[in-house]
mmCIF file with all atom_site columns, C-alpha atoms in Angstrom:
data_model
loop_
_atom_site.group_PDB
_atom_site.id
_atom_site.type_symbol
_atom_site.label_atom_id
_atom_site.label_alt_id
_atom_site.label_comp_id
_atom_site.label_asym_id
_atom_site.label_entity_id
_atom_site.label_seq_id
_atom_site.pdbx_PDB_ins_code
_atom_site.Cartn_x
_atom_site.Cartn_y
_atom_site.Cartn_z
_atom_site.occupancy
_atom_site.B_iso_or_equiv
_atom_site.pdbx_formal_charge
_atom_site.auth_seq_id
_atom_site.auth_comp_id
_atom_site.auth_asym_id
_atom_site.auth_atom_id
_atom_site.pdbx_PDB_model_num
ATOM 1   C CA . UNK A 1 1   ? 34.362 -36.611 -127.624 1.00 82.00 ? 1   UNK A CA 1
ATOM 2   C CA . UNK A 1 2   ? 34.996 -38.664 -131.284 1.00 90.00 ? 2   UNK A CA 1
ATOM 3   C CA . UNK A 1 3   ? 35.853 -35.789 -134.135 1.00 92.00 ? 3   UNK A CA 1
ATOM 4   C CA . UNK A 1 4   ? 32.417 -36.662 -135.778 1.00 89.00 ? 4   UNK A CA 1
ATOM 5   C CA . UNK A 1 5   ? 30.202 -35.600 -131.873 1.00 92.00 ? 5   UNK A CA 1
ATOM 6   C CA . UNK A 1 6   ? 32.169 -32.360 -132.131 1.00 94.00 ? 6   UNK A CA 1
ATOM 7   C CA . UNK A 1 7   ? 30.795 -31.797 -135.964 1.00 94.00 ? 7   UNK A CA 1
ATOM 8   C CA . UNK A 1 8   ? 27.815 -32.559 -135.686 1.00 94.00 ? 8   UNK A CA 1
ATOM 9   C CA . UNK A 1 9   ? 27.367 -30.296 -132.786 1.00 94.00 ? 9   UNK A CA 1
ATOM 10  C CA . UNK A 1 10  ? 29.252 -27.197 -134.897 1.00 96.00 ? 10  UNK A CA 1
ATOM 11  C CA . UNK A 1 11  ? 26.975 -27.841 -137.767 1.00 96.00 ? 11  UNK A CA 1
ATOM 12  C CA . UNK A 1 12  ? 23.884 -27.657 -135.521 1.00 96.00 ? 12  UNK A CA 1
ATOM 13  C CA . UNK A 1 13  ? 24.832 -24.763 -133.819 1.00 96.00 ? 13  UNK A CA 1
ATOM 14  C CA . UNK A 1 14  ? 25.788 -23.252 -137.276 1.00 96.00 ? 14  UNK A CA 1
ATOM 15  C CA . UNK A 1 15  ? 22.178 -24.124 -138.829 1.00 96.00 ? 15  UNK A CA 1
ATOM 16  C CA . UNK A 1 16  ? 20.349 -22.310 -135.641 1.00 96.00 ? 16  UNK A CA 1
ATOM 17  C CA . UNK A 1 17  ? 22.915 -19.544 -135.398 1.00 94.00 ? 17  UNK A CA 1
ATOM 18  C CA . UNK A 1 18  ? 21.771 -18.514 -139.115 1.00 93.00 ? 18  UNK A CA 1
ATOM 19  C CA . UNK A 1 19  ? 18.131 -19.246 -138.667 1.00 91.00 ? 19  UNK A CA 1
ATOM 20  C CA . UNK A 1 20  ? 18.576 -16.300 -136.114 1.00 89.00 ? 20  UNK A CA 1
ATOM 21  C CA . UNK A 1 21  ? 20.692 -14.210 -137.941 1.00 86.00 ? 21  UNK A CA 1
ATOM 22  C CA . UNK A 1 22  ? 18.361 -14.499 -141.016 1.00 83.00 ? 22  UNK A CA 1
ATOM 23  C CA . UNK A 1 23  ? 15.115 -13.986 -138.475 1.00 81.00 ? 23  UNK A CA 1
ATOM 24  C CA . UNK A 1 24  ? 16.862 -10.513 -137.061 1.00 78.00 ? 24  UNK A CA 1
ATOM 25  C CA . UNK A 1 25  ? 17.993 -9.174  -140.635 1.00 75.00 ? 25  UNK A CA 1
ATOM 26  C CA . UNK A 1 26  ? 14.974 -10.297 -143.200 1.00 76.00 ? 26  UNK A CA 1
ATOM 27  C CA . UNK A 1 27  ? 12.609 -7.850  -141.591 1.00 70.00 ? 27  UNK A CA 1
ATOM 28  C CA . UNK A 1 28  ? 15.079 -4.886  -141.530 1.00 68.00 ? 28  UNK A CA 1
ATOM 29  C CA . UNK A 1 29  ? 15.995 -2.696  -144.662 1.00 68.00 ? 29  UNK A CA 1
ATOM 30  C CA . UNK A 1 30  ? 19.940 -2.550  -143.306 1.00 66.00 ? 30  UNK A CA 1
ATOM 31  C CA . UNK A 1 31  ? 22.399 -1.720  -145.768 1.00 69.00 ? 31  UNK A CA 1
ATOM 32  C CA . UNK A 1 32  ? 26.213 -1.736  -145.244 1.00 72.00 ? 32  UNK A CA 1
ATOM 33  C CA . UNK A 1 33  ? 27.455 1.974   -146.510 1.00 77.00 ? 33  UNK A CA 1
ATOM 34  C CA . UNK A 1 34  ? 30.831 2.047   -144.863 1.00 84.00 ? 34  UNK A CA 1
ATOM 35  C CA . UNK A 1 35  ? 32.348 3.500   -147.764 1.00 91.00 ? 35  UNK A CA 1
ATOM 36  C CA . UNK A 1 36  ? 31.733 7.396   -148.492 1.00 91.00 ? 36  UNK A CA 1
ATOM 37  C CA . UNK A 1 37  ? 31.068 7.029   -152.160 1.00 92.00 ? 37  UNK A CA 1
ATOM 38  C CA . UNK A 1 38  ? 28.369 4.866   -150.866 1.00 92.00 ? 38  UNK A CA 1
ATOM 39  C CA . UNK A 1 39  ? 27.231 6.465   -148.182 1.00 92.00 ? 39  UNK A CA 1
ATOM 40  C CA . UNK A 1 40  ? 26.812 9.696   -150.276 1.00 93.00 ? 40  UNK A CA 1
ATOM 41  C CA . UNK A 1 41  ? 24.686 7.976   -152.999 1.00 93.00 ? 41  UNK A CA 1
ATOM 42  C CA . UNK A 1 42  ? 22.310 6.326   -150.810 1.00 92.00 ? 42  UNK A CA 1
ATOM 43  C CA . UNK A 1 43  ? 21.746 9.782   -149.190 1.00 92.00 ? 43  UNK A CA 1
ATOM 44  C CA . UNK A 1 44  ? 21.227 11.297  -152.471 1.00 93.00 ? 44  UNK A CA 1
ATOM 45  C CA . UNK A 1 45  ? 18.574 8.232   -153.527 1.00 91.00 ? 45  UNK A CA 1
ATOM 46  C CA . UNK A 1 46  ? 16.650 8.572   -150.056 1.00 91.00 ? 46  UNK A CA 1
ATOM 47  C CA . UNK A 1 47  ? 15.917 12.083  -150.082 1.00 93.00 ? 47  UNK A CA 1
ATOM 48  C CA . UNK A 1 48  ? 13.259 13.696  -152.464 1.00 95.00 ? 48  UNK A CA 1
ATOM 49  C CA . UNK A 1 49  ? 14.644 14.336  -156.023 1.00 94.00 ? 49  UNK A CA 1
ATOM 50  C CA . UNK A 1 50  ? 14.124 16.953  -158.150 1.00 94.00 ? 50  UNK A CA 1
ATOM 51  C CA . UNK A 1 51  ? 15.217 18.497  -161.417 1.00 94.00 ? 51  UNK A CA 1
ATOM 52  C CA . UNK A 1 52  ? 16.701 22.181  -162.427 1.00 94.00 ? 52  UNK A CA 1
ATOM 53  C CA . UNK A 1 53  ? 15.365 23.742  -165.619 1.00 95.00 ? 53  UNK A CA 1
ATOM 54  C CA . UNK A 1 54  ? 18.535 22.898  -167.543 1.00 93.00 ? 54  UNK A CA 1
ATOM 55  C CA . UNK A 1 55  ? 18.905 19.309  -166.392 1.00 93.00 ? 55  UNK A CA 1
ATOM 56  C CA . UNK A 1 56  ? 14.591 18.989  -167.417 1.00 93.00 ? 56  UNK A CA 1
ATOM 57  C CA . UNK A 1 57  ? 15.731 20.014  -170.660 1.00 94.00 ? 57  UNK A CA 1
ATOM 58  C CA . UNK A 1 58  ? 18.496 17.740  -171.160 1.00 92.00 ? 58  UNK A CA 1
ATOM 59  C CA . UNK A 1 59  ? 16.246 15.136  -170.342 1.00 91.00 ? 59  UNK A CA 1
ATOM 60  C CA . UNK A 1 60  ? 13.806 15.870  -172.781 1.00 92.00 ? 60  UNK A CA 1
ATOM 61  C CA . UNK A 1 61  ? 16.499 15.043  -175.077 1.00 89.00 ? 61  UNK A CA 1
ATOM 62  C CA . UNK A 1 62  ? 16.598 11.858  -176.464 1.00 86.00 ? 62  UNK A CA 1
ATOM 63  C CA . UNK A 1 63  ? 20.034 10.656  -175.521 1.00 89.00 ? 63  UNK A CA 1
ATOM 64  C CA . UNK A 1 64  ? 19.278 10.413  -172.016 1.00 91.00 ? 64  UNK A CA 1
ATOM 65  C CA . UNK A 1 65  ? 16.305 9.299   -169.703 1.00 90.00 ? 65  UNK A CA 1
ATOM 66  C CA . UNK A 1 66  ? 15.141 8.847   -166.561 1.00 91.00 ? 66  UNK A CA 1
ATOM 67  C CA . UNK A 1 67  ? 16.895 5.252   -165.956 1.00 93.00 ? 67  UNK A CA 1
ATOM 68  C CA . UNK A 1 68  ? 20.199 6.548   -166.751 1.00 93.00 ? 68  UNK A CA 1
ATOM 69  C CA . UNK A 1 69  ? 20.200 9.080   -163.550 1.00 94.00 ? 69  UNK A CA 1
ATOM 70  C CA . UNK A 1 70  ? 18.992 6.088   -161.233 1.00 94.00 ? 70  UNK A CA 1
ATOM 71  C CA . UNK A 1 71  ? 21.204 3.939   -162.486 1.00 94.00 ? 71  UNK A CA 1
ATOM 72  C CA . UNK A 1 72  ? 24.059 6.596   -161.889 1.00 94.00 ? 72  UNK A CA 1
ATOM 73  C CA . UNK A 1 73  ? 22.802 7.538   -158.811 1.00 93.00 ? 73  UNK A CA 1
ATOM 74  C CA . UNK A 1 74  ? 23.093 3.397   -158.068 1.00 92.00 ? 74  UNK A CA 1
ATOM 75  C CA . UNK A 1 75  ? 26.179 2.485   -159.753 1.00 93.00 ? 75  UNK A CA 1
ATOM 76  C CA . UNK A 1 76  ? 27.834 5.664   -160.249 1.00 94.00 ? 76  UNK A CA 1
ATOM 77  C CA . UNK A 1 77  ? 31.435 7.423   -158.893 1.00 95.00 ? 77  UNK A CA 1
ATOM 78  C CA . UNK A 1 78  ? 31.419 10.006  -157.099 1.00 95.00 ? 78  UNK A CA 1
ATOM 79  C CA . UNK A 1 79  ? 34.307 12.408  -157.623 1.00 94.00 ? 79  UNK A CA 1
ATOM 80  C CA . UNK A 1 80  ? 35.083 13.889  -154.212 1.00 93.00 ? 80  UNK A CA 1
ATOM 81  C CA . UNK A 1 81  ? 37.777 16.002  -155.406 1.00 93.00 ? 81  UNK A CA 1
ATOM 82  C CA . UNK A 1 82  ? 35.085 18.457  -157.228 1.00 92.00 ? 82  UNK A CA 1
ATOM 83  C CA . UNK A 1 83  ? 32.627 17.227  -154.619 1.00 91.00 ? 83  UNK A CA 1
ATOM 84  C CA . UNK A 1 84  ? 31.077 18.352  -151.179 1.00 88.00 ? 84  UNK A CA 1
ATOM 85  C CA . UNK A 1 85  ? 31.458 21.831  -151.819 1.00 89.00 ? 85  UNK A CA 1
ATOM 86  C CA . UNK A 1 86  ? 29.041 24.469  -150.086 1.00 92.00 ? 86  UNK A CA 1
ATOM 87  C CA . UNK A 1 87  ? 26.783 25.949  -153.261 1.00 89.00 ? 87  UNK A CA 1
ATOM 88  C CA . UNK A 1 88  ? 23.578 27.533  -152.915 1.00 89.00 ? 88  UNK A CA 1
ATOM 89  C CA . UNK A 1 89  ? 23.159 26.616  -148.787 1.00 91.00 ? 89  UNK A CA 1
ATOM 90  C CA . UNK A 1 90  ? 23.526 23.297  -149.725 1.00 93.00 ? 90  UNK A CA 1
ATOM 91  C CA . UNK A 1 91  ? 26.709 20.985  -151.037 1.00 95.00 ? 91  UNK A CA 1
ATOM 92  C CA . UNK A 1 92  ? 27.691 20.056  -154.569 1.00 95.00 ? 92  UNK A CA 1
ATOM 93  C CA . UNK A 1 93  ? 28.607 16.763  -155.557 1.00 96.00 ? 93  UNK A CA 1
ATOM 94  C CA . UNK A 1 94  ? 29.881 15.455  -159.130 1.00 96.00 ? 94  UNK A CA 1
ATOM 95  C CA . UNK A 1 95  ? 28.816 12.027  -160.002 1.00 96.00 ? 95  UNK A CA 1
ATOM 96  C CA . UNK A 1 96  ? 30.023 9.997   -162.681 1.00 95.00 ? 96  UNK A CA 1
ATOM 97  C CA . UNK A 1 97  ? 28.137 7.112   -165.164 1.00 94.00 ? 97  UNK A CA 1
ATOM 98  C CA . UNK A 1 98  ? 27.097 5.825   -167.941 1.00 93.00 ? 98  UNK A CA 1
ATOM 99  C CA . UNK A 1 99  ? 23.583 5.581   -169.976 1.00 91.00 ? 99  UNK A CA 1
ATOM 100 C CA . UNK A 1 100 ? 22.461 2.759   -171.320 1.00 91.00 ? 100 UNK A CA 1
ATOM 101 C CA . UNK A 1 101 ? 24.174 3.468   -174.500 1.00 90.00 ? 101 UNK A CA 1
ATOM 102 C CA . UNK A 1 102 ? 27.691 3.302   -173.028 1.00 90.00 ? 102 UNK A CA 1
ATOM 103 C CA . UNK A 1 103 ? 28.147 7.266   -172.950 1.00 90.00 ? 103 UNK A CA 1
ATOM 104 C CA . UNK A 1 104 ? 29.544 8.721   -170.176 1.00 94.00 ? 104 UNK A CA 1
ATOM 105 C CA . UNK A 1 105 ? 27.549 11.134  -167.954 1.00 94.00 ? 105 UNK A CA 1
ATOM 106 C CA . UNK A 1 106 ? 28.313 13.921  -165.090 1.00 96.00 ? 106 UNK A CA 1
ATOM 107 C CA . UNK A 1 107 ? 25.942 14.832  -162.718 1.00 95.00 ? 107 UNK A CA 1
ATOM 108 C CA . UNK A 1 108 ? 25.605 17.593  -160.910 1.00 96.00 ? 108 UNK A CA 1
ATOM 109 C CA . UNK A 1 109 ? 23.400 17.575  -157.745 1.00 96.00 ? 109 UNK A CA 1
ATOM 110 C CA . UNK A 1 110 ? 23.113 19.848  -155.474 1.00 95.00 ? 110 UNK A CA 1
ATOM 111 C CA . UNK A 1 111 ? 22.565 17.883  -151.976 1.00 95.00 ? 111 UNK A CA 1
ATOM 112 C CA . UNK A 1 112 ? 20.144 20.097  -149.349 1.00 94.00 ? 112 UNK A CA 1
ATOM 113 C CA . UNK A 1 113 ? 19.364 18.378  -146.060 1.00 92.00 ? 113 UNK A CA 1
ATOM 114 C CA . UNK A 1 114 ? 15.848 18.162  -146.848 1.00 94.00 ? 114 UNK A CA 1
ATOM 115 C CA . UNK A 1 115 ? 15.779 17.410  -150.804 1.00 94.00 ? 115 UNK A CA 1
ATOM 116 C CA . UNK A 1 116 ? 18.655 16.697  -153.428 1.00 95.00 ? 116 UNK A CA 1
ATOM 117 C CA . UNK A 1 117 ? 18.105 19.179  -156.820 1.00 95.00 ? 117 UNK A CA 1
ATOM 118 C CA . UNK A 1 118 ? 20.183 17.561  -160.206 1.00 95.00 ? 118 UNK A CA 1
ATOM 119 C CA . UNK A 1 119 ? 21.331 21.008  -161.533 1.00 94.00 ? 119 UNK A CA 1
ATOM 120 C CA . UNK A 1 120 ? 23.230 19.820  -164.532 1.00 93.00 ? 120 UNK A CA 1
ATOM 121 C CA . UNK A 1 121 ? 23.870 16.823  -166.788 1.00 94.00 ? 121 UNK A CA 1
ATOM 122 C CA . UNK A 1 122 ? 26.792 16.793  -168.527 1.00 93.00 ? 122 UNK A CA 1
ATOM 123 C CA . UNK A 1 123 ? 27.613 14.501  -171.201 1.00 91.00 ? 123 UNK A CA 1
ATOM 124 C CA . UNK A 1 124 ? 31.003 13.522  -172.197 1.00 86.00 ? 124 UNK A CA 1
ATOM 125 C CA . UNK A 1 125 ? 32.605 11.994  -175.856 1.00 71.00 ? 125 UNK A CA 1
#
């Protein structure tokens, strides 16, 4: 079999092997959270979020919205040396970001297995 048989065989078994590949994954939501800072902010976006009395009035401030905790909740770093910590039946983790304006954030969530509670919003100069 001439080099040019054996290509155009790989490339035709290349185009079907993706058509089938694409078929099995476009209907799926799959994500690929191998990595635990990850696999610890897509756990905190999935679950029902809600916001402490200190962190509602921090947002009620004008230097920070909404946006800037999804985006940190997307984006952000989670520090695990301050993190996973049992607090309040649940576990603690410390998340850091930015706002739109460039300033630097902490988060504090509090992670139940049922809900995730933002307890604190810290922002750094």
């Amino acid at each position: 079999m001439k080099f040019y048989q054996r290509f155009a065989y790989y490339l035709i078994g290349l185009v079907i092997g993706s058509f089938f590949v694409a078929a099995v994954l476009s209907g799926k939501d799959t994500r690929c959270n191998y990595f635990p800072n990850a696999r610890v902010l897509n756990d905190l976006r999935n679950k029902p979020f809600n916001y402490s009395i200190e962190a509602s009035r921090k947002l009620a401030e004008d230097w920070i919205d909404t946006i800037d905790i999804k985006n940190t909740l997307t984006y952000g770093d989670v520090d695990f040396d301050k993190s996973n910590i049992p607090y309040q039946k649940g576990k603690l983790y410390v998340i850091e970001g930015q706002t739109m304006r460039k300033d630097t954030i902490t988060l504090r969530v509090i992670n139940y297995s049922n809900k995730a509670i933002l307890e604190d919003i810290i922002r750094k100069k």
